[in-house]
XYZ file of N, CA and C in Angstrom:
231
model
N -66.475 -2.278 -80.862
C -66.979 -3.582 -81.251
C -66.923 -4.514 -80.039
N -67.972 -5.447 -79.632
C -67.767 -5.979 -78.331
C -67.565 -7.405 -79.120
N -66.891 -8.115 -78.199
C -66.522 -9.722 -78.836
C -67.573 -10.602 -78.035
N -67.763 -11.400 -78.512
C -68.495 -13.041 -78.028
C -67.630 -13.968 -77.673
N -68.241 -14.495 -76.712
C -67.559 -15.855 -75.839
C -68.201 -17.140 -76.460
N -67.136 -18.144 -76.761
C -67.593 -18.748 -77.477
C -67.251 -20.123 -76.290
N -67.715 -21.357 -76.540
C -67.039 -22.892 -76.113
C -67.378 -23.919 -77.809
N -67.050 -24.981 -77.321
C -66.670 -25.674 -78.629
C -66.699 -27.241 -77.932
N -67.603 -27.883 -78.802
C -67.064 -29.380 -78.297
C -66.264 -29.943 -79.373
N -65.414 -31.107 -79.316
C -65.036 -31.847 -80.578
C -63.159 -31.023 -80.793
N -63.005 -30.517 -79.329
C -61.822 -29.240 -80.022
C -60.804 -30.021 -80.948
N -60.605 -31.456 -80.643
C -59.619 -32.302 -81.075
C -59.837 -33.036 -82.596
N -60.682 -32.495 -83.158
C -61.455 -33.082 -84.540
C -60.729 -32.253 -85.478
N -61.030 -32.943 -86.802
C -60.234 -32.470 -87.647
C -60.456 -30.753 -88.134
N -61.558 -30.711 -87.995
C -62.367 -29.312 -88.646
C -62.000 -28.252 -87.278
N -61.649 -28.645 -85.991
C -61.466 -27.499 -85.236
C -60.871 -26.733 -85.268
N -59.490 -26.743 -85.791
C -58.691 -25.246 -85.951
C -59.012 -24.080 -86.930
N -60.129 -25.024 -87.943
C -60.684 -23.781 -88.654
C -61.014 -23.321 -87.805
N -62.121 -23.725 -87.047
C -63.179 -23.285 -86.060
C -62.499 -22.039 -85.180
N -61.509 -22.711 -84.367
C -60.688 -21.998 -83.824
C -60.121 -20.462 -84.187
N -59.891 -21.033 -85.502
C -58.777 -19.811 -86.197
C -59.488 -18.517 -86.503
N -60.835 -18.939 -86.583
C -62.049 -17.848 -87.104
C -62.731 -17.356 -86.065
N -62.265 -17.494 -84.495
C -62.772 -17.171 -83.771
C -61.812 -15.921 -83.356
N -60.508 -16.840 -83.166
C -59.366 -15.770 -83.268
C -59.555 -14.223 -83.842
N -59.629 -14.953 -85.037
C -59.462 -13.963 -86.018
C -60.656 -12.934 -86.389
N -61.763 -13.025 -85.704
C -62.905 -12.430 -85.769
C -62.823 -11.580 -84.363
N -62.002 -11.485 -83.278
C -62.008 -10.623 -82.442
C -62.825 -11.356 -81.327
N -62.989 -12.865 -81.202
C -63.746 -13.155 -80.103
C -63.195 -14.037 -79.335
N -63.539 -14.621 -78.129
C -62.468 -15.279 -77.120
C -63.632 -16.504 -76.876
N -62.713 -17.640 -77.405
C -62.827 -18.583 -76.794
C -62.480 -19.143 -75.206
N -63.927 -19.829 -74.604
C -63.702 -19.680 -73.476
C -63.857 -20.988 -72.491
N -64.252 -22.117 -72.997
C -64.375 -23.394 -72.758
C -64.441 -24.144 -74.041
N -63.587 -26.034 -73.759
C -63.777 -26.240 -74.650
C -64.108 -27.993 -74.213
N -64.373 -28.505 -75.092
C -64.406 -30.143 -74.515
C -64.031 -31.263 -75.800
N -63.650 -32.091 -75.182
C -62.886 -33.144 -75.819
C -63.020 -35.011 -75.328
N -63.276 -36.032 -75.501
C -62.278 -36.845 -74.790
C -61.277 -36.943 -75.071
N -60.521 -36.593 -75.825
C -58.785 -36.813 -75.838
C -58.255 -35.756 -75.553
N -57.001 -35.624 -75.265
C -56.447 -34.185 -74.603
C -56.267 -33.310 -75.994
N -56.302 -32.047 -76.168
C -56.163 -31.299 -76.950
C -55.653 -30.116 -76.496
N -54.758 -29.723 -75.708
C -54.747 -28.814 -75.081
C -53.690 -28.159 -76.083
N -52.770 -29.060 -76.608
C -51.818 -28.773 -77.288
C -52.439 -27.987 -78.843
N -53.622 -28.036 -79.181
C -54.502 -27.372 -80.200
C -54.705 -26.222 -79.593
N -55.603 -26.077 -78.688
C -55.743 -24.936 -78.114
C -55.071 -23.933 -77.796
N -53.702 -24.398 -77.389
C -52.744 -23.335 -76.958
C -51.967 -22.560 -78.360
N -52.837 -22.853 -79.282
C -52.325 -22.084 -80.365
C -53.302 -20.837 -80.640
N -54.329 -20.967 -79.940
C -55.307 -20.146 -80.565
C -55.898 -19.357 -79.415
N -55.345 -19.767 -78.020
C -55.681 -19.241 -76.456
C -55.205 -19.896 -75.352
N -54.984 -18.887 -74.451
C -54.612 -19.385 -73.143
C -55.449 -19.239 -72.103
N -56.785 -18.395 -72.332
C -57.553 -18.404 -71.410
C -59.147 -19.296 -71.576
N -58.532 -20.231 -71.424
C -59.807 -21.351 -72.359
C -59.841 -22.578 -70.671
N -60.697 -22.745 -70.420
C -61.378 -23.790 -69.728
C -61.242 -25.279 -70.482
N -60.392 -26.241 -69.821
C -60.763 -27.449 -70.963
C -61.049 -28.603 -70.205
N -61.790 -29.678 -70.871
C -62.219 -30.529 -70.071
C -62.353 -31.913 -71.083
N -62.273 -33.377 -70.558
C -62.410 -34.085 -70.983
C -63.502 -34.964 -70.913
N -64.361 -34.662 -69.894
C -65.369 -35.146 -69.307
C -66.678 -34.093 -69.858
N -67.428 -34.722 -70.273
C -68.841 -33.519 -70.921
C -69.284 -32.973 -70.031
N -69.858 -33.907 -68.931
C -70.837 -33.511 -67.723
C -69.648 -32.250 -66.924
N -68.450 -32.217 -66.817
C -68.156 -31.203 -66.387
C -68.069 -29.904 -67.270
N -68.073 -30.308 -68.675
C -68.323 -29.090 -69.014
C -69.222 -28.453 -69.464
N -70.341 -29.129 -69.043
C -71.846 -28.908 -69.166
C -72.071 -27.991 -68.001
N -71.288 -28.390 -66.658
C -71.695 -28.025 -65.283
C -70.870 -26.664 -65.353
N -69.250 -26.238 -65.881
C -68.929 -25.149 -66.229
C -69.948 -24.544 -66.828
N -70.310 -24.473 -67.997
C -71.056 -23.458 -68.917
C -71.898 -23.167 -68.274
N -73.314 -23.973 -67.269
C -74.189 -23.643 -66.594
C -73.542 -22.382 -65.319
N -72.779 -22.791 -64.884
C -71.905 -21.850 -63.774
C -71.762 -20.398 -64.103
N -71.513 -20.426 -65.628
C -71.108 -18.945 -66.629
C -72.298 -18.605 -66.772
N -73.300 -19.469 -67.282
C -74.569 -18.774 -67.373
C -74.999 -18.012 -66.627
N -74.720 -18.163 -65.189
C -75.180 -17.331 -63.950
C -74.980 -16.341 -63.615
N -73.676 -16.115 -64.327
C -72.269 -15.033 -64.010
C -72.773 -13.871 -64.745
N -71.598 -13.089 -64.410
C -72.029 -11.836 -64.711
C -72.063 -12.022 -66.975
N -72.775 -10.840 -67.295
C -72.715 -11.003 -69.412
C -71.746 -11.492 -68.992
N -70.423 -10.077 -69.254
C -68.958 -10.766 -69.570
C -68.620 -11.908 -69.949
N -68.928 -12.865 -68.882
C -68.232 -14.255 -68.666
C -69.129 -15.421 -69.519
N -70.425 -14.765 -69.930
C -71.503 -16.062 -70.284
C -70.800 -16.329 -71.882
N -71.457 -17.374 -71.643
C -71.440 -18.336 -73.618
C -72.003 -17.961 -74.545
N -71.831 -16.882 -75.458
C -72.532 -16.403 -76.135
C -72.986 -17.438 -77.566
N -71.922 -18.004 -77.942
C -72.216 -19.018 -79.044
C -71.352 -20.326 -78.456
């Protein structure tokens, strides 16, 4: 079974740890995420290899970067 790379805006909203938890739990890796408020402390429940950012435009400019990259690494959802 191959997993999907996912990113997420809003990680700090109320509905995200569903979000989160079903990503987990579905076998796929979250891999960027964005916020303005820090959320890191959410995240680190559900991954440690997650990209996070508070600023959009940088994590607009990440995801474009992955796009380039090899599958592996791209944004699938």
């Amino acid at each position: 079974m191959t997993h999907h790379n996912f990113a997420i805006t809003g990680v700090a909203g109320y509905i995200a740890p569903r979000h989160l938890k079903a990503i987990q739990e579905t076998g796929n890796q979250l891999i960027a995420a964005t916020d303005p408020h820090d959320a890191v402390g959410v995240l680190d429940r559900y991954t440690f290899d997650c990209r996070f950012f508070t600023e959009f435009e940088r994590f607009d400019r990440h995801l474009e970067k992955l796009r380039r990259g090899p599958e592996e690494s791209r944004v699938h959802y």
